[in-house]
Amino acid sequence: MGISLGPNQYGKAEVRLVTVRRDGPVHHLRDLTVSTALSGDLAATHLTGDNSAVLTTDAQKNTVYAFAKQQDVGEIEDFALRLGRHFVATQEAITGARITVAEHAWERIPVDGDPHDHAFSRSGGESRTTTVTVHADRAWVVSGVDGLTVLKSGGSEFHSFPRDEYTTLAETDDRILATAVTARWRYDGDPADRDVDWAKNHQEIRRTLLQAFATKHSLSLQQTLYTMGEAVLLARPEVAEVRLSLPNKHHFLVDLSPFGLENHNEVFYAADRPYGLIEGTAVRDEAEEPGPARTDAVL
Ligand SMILES: O=c1[nH]c(=O)c2[nH]c(=O)[nH]c2[nH]1
């Protein structure tokens, strides 16, 4: 019986990094969660315990903190690319680095109408994300958003589905549609070959996703999902593919008849689980294959 080592990677997961840059009395706060994953010629440690090629995960964590001190973090994509390129360039055995960064946004607390210099509040549960994959000769960038929670109280129907012996769901031509968007957009090509304005792209793609959600008259969350992905591809030529994961945050009409009351689509029970989970991808026909940038795979 032959057994061999399959794909593997290792690194430090979810390094919590907060930086404060002081600009006189005004402080600038960044709050990131950074994960590193290195791959390459790592057979020895797996097969014999020889650690001579294993840059410790502890050192990987330290590198994240040291890099944050040595240079302003900047856009998360640039920070991730700097880290990934460093590991591949400096560790002989390491041929691939995958760096994932989630940025948690804070807003200045308004005091008497003015944003405070150094007091902040967390804005919602939303994060901006990126995963960069670095090889010796090129890199790939997949950016996105987590926890972008949206709801529309009109413009959503769901009906004409098959009814088997277990189907009880009522058809509706007017329901609440709510979800927390997880989106990942993969950039075409090597980031070294083009100057992408990461922050502007993030802002515009987020706006496009929101606008598509708001304006598409929805016959299913699946249709809304595809419309959102398609809208991003139509607006941003540099994006090859958009992956979306949309939990259907069900809002069920409460039966008020025991109380002699009618419920004309006004009072709902917001269920937290179970939830429908609608996932899908919009892909540009001529886009390059994702290759190692396939972040939906474990490795
Ligand atoms: O938009 C929807 N898609 C479904 O597949 C589905 N299934 C369900 O019970 N409700 C919904 N809503």
CSV table of C-alpha atoms and ligand atoms in Angstrom, one decimal:
chain,number,residue,atom,x,y,z
A,1,MET,CA,0.0,0.0,0.0
A,2,GLY,CA,1.5,3.4,-1.0
A,3,ILE,CA,0.8,6.4,1.1
A,4,SER,CA,2.2,9.8,0.4
A,5,LEU,CA,1.9,13.3,1.7
A,6,GLY,CA,-0.8,15.3,0.0
A,7,PRO,CA,-1.3,19.1,-0.3
A,8,ASN,CA,-0.4,20.9,2.9
A,9,GLN,CA,0.2,24.4,4.3
A,10,TYR,CA,0.8,25.9,7.7
A,11,GLY,CA,0.8,29.3,9.3
A,12,LYS,CA,-0.7,31.4,12.0
A,13,ALA,CA,-4.4,31.9,11.9
A,14,GLU,CA,-6.2,35.1,12.9
A,15,VAL,CA,-3.4,37.3,14.2
A,16,ARG,CA,-5.2,40.2,15.8
A,17,LEU,CA,-3.5,43.5,14.9
A,18,VAL,CA,-4.5,46.9,16.0
A,19,THR,CA,-2.5,49.9,15.0
A,20,VAL,CA,-2.7,53.5,16.2
A,21,ARG,CA,-1.0,56.2,14.1
A,22,ARG,CA,-0.8,59.5,15.8
A,23,ASP,CA,-1.1,62.6,13.7
A,24,GLY,CA,-0.7,65.2,16.5
A,25,PRO,CA,-3.9,64.9,18.6
A,26,VAL,CA,-5.7,63.0,15.9
A,27,HIS,CA,-5.3,59.2,16.1
A,28,HIS,CA,-5.9,56.8,13.2
A,29,LEU,CA,-7.0,53.4,14.1
A,30,ARG,CA,-6.7,50.2,12.1
A,31,ASP,CA,-8.1,46.8,13.3
A,32,LEU,CA,-7.1,43.8,11.3
A,33,THR,CA,-7.2,40.0,11.6
A,34,VAL,CA,-4.4,38.5,9.6
A,35,SER,CA,-3.8,34.8,8.7
A,36,THR,CA,-0.7,33.4,7.1
A,37,ALA,CA,-0.3,30.0,5.3
A,38,LEU,CA,2.9,28.9,3.8
A,39,SER,CA,3.5,26.0,1.4
A,40,GLY,CA,6.4,24.5,-0.4
A,41,ASP,CA,8.9,21.7,0.3
A,42,LEU,CA,7.7,20.7,3.7
A,43,ALA,CA,7.9,16.9,3.3
A,44,ALA,CA,10.7,16.5,5.9
A,45,THR,CA,8.8,17.9,8.8
A,46,HIS,CA,5.7,15.8,8.0
A,47,LEU,CA,7.6,12.6,7.3
A,48,THR,CA,10.5,12.7,9.7
A,49,GLY,CA,10.0,15.6,12.0
A,50,ASP,CA,13.0,17.4,10.5
A,51,ASN,CA,12.0,21.1,11.1
A,52,SER,CA,15.0,22.7,9.2
A,53,ALA,CA,12.6,24.3,6.7
A,54,VAL,CA,9.9,25.3,9.1
A,55,LEU,CA,9.7,29.0,9.6
A,56,THR,CA,7.7,28.9,12.9
A,57,THR,CA,4.2,30.1,12.9
A,58,ASP,CA,5.3,32.2,15.9
A,59,ALA,CA,7.8,34.0,13.6
A,60,GLN,CA,5.1,34.5,11.0
A,61,LYS,CA,2.9,36.2,13.6
A,62,ASN,CA,5.9,38.4,14.7
A,63,THR,CA,6.5,39.3,11.1
A,64,VAL,CA,2.9,40.6,10.8
A,65,TYR,CA,3.5,42.9,13.9
A,66,ALA,CA,6.9,44.0,12.8
A,67,PHE,CA,5.8,44.9,9.2
A,68,ALA,CA,2.9,46.9,10.8
A,69,LYS,CA,5.5,48.9,12.7
A,70,GLN,CA,8.0,49.4,9.9
A,71,GLN,CA,5.6,50.7,7.3
A,72,ASP,CA,2.1,52.1,7.4
A,73,VAL,CA,-0.2,49.2,6.8
A,74,GLY,CA,-1.9,51.0,4.0
A,75,GLU,CA,-4.5,49.1,1.9
A,76,ILE,CA,-5.0,45.5,3.2
A,77,GLU,CA,-4.2,44.1,-0.3
A,78,ASP,CA,-0.8,45.9,-0.3
A,79,PHE,CA,0.0,44.8,3.3
A,80,ALA,CA,-0.9,41.1,2.4
A,81,LEU,CA,1.2,41.3,-0.8
A,82,ARG,CA,4.2,42.7,1.2
A,83,LEU,CA,4.0,39.8,3.7
A,84,GLY,CA,3.4,37.1,1.1
A,85,ARG,CA,6.3,38.3,-1.0
A,86,HIS,CA,8.6,38.5,2.0
A,87,PHE,CA,8.0,34.8,3.0
A,88,VAL,CA,8.5,33.5,-0.5
A,89,ALA,CA,11.6,35.6,-1.1
A,90,THR,CA,13.3,34.8,2.2
A,91,GLN,CA,12.5,31.2,2.9
A,92,GLU,CA,14.2,28.8,0.5
A,93,ALA,CA,11.7,26.0,1.0
A,94,ILE,CA,8.6,28.2,0.8
A,95,THR,CA,7.2,28.5,-2.7
A,96,GLY,CA,3.7,29.7,-1.9
A,97,ALA,CA,2.3,32.1,0.7
A,98,ARG,CA,-1.4,32.8,1.2
A,99,ILE,CA,-2.2,35.8,3.4
A,100,THR,CA,-5.8,36.6,4.4
A,101,VAL,CA,-6.7,39.9,6.0
A,102,ALA,CA,-10.0,41.1,7.4
A,103,GLU,CA,-10.4,44.7,8.3
A,104,HIS,CA,-12.9,45.7,11.0
A,105,ALA,CA,-14.1,49.2,10.6
A,106,TRP,CA,-14.3,51.8,13.4
A,107,GLU,CA,-15.9,55.2,13.2
A,108,ARG,CA,-15.1,58.2,15.2
A,109,ILE,CA,-17.6,58.9,17.9
A,110,PRO,CA,-19.3,62.2,17.1
A,111,VAL,CA,-19.2,64.6,20.1
A,112,ASP,CA,-21.2,67.8,19.8
A,113,GLY,CA,-21.4,67.0,16.1
A,114,ASP,CA,-17.6,66.7,15.6
A,115,PRO,CA,-15.8,63.4,15.1
A,116,HIS,CA,-13.7,62.7,18.2
A,117,ASP,CA,-9.9,62.6,17.8
A,118,HIS,CA,-9.3,59.3,19.6
A,119,ALA,CA,-12.7,57.7,20.6
A,120,PHE,CA,-14.2,55.2,18.2
A,121,SER,CA,-17.2,52.9,17.8
A,122,ARG,CA,-17.3,49.7,15.8
A,123,SER,CA,-19.4,50.1,12.7
A,124,GLY,CA,-21.7,47.1,12.4
A,125,GLY,CA,-20.4,43.6,11.9
A,126,GLU,CA,-19.0,44.2,8.5
A,127,SER,CA,-15.4,43.5,7.4
A,128,ARG,CA,-13.5,44.2,4.3
A,129,THR,CA,-11.4,41.2,3.3
A,130,THR,CA,-8.6,40.1,1.1
A,131,THR,CA,-6.7,36.9,0.4
A,132,VAL,CA,-3.5,37.1,-1.6
A,133,THR,CA,-1.7,34.1,-2.9
A,134,VAL,CA,2.0,34.7,-3.7
A,135,HIS,CA,4.3,32.5,-5.8
A,136,ALA,CA,7.8,33.3,-6.9
A,137,ASP,CA,6.7,34.6,-10.3
A,138,ARG,CA,3.3,36.1,-9.7
A,139,ALA,CA,0.5,36.8,-7.2
A,140,TRP,CA,-3.3,36.6,-7.2
A,141,VAL,CA,-5.7,38.8,-5.2
A,142,VAL,CA,-9.2,37.9,-4.1
A,143,SER,CA,-10.9,40.7,-2.1
A,144,GLY,CA,-14.3,40.9,-0.6
A,145,VAL,CA,-16.7,41.8,2.1
A,146,ASP,CA,-18.2,39.8,5.1
A,147,GLY,CA,-21.3,40.6,7.1
A,148,LEU,CA,-22.8,43.2,4.8
A,149,THR,CA,-26.3,43.0,6.2
A,150,VAL,CA,-29.2,44.2,4.0
A,151,LEU,CA,-33.0,44.0,4.0
A,152,LYS,CA,-35.7,45.0,1.7
A,153,SER,CA,-39.3,45.2,2.8
A,154,GLY,CA,-40.7,45.4,-0.7
A,155,GLY,CA,-39.9,44.2,-4.2
A,156,SER,CA,-39.4,40.5,-3.3
A,157,GLU,CA,-41.6,37.5,-4.2
A,158,PHE,CA,-41.2,33.8,-4.0
A,159,HIS,CA,-43.6,31.5,-5.7
A,160,SER,CA,-44.1,28.9,-8.5
A,161,PHE,CA,-41.8,26.4,-6.8
A,162,PRO,CA,-42.7,22.6,-6.9
A,163,ARG,CA,-44.8,21.3,-4.2
A,164,ASP,CA,-44.1,17.7,-3.0
A,165,GLU,CA,-45.7,16.0,0.0
A,166,TYR,CA,-43.4,17.9,2.4
A,167,THR,CA,-43.8,21.4,1.0
A,168,THR,CA,-45.7,23.6,3.3
A,169,LEU,CA,-44.2,27.0,2.5
A,170,ALA,CA,-46.8,29.5,1.4
A,171,GLU,CA,-46.3,31.3,-1.9
A,172,THR,CA,-45.8,35.0,-1.6
A,173,ASP,CA,-45.7,38.0,-3.9
A,174,ASP,CA,-44.6,40.3,-1.1
A,175,ARG,CA,-42.1,39.3,1.5
A,176,ILE,CA,-39.1,40.7,3.4
A,177,LEU,CA,-35.8,39.7,1.8
A,178,ALA,CA,-32.8,40.0,4.1
A,179,THR,CA,-29.3,38.6,4.1
A,180,ALA,CA,-25.8,39.2,5.3
A,181,VAL,CA,-23.6,39.3,2.1
A,182,THR,CA,-20.3,37.4,2.0
A,183,ALA,CA,-18.8,38.4,-1.3
A,184,ARG,CA,-15.4,37.5,-2.9
A,185,TRP,CA,-14.2,39.1,-6.1
A,186,ARG,CA,-11.1,37.7,-7.9
A,187,TYR,CA,-9.0,40.2,-9.8
A,188,ASP,CA,-7.8,39.2,-13.2
A,189,GLY,CA,-4.0,39.0,-13.7
A,190,ASP,CA,-1.0,39.7,-11.6
A,191,PRO,CA,-1.3,42.8,-9.3
A,192,ALA,CA,2.3,43.7,-10.2
A,193,ASP,CA,1.2,44.3,-13.8
A,194,ARG,CA,-1.5,46.9,-13.0
A,195,ASP,CA,-2.1,49.6,-10.6
A,196,VAL,CA,-5.3,48.8,-8.9
A,197,ASP,CA,-6.8,51.3,-6.5
A,198,TRP,CA,-7.9,48.8,-3.9
A,199,ALA,CA,-9.8,51.2,-1.7
A,200,LYS,CA,-11.7,52.7,-4.5
A,201,ASN,CA,-12.5,49.3,-6.0
A,202,HIS,CA,-13.8,48.1,-2.6
A,203,GLN,CA,-16.0,51.1,-2.2
A,204,GLU,CA,-17.4,50.9,-5.7
A,205,ILE,CA,-18.0,47.1,-5.7
A,206,ARG,CA,-19.7,47.4,-2.3
A,207,ARG,CA,-21.9,50.2,-3.7
A,208,THR,CA,-22.7,48.1,-6.8
A,209,LEU,CA,-23.7,45.1,-4.7
A,210,LEU,CA,-25.9,47.2,-2.5
A,211,GLN,CA,-27.5,49.0,-5.5
A,212,ALA,CA,-28.2,45.7,-7.3
A,213,PHE,CA,-29.8,44.2,-4.1
A,214,ALA,CA,-31.9,47.3,-3.7
A,215,THR,CA,-33.1,47.8,-7.2
A,216,LYS,CA,-33.6,44.2,-8.5
A,217,HIS,CA,-37.2,43.1,-8.2
A,218,SER,CA,-36.5,39.7,-6.7
A,219,LEU,CA,-38.3,36.5,-7.6
A,220,SER,CA,-35.8,34.4,-5.6
A,221,LEU,CA,-32.7,35.1,-3.6
A,222,GLN,CA,-30.9,33.0,-6.2
A,223,GLN,CA,-31.9,35.6,-8.9
A,224,THR,CA,-30.8,38.5,-6.6
A,225,LEU,CA,-27.4,36.7,-6.1
A,226,TYR,CA,-26.7,36.4,-9.8
A,227,THR,CA,-27.8,39.9,-10.4
A,228,MET,CA,-25.4,41.2,-7.8
A,229,GLY,CA,-22.5,39.3,-9.1
A,230,GLU,CA,-23.3,40.2,-12.7
A,231,ALA,CA,-23.6,43.9,-11.8
A,232,VAL,CA,-20.0,43.8,-10.3
A,233,LEU,CA,-18.6,42.2,-13.5
A,234,LEU,CA,-20.4,44.7,-15.7
A,235,ALA,CA,-19.0,47.6,-13.7
A,236,ARG,CA,-15.4,46.4,-13.0
A,237,PRO,CA,-13.5,45.0,-16.0
A,238,GLU,CA,-10.6,44.0,-13.7
A,239,VAL,CA,-12.7,41.5,-11.8
A,240,ALA,CA,-12.8,38.0,-13.2
A,241,GLU,CA,-15.3,36.3,-10.9
A,242,VAL,CA,-17.6,37.1,-8.0
A,243,ARG,CA,-18.6,34.5,-5.5
A,244,LEU,CA,-21.5,35.2,-3.2
A,245,SER,CA,-22.8,33.4,-0.1
A,246,LEU,CA,-26.2,34.7,1.0
A,247,PRO,CA,-28.0,33.4,4.1
A,248,ASN,CA,-31.7,33.9,3.6
A,249,LYS,CA,-32.6,35.6,6.9
A,250,HIS,CA,-36.2,34.5,7.0
A,251,HIS,CA,-38.9,36.9,8.3
A,252,PHE,CA,-42.1,34.9,9.0
A,253,LEU,CA,-45.5,36.6,9.2
A,254,VAL,CA,-46.8,36.2,12.8
A,255,ASP,CA,-50.3,34.7,13.0
A,256,LEU,CA,-52.2,37.3,14.9
A,257,SER,CA,-55.6,35.7,14.3
A,258,PRO,CA,-55.8,34.2,17.9
A,259,PHE,CA,-56.0,37.8,19.0
A,260,GLY,CA,-58.6,38.7,16.5
A,261,LEU,CA,-56.1,40.8,14.6
A,262,GLU,CA,-55.2,40.8,10.9
A,263,ASN,CA,-51.6,40.9,9.8
A,264,HIS,CA,-51.3,42.6,6.5
A,265,ASN,CA,-47.5,42.0,6.0
A,266,GLU,CA,-46.7,44.2,9.0
A,267,VAL,CA,-45.6,42.0,11.9
A,268,PHE,CA,-42.8,39.4,11.5
A,269,TYR,CA,-40.9,36.9,13.5
A,270,ALA,CA,-37.2,37.3,12.5
A,271,ALA,CA,-35.8,33.7,12.7
A,272,ASP,CA,-32.1,33.3,13.2
A,273,ARG,CA,-31.9,29.6,12.3
A,274,PRO,CA,-32.2,27.5,10.4
A,275,TYR,CA,-31.7,29.7,7.4
A,276,GLY,CA,-31.6,29.1,3.7
A,277,LEU,CA,-28.0,29.4,2.3
A,278,ILE,CA,-27.8,30.5,-1.3
A,279,GLU,CA,-24.4,30.4,-2.8
A,280,GLY,CA,-23.2,31.0,-6.3
A,281,THR,CA,-20.7,32.6,-8.7
A,282,ALA,CA,-20.8,34.9,-11.6
A,283,VAL,CA,-17.9,34.4,-13.9
A,284,ARG,CA,-16.6,36.4,-16.9
A,285,ASP,CA,-16.4,34.1,-19.9
A,286,GLU,CA,-12.9,35.3,-21.0
A,287,ALA,CA,-11.4,35.4,-17.5
A,288,GLU,CA,-8.3,33.5,-16.7
A,289,GLU,CA,-8.6,30.4,-14.6
A,290,PRO,CA,-8.3,31.0,-10.8
A,291,GLY,CA,-5.3,28.6,-10.5
A,292,PRO,CA,-3.8,28.8,-6.9
A,293,ALA,CA,-6.2,31.8,-6.2
A,294,ARG,CA,-9.0,29.3,-5.6
A,295,THR,CA,-9.7,30.3,-2.1
A,296,ASP,CA,-12.9,28.3,-1.9
A,297,ALA,CA,-10.7,25.2,-1.7
A,298,VAL,CA,-9.0,24.3,1.6
A,299,LEU,CA,-5.6,24.4,-0.1
B,1,LIG,O1,-35.4,33.0,-2.4
B,1,LIG,C1,-35.6,31.8,-2.0
B,1,LIG,N1,-35.0,30.8,-2.5
B,1,LIG,C2,-35.2,29.5,-2.1
B,1,LIG,O2,-34.6,28.5,-2.6
B,1,LIG,C3,-36.1,29.3,-1.0
B,1,LIG,N2,-36.5,28.2,-0.3
B,1,LIG,C4,-37.3,28.7,0.7
B,1,LIG,O3,-37.9,27.9,1.5
B,1,LIG,N3,-37.5,30.0,0.6
B,1,LIG,C5,-36.7,30.5,-0.4
B,1,LIG,N4,-36.4,31.7,-0.9
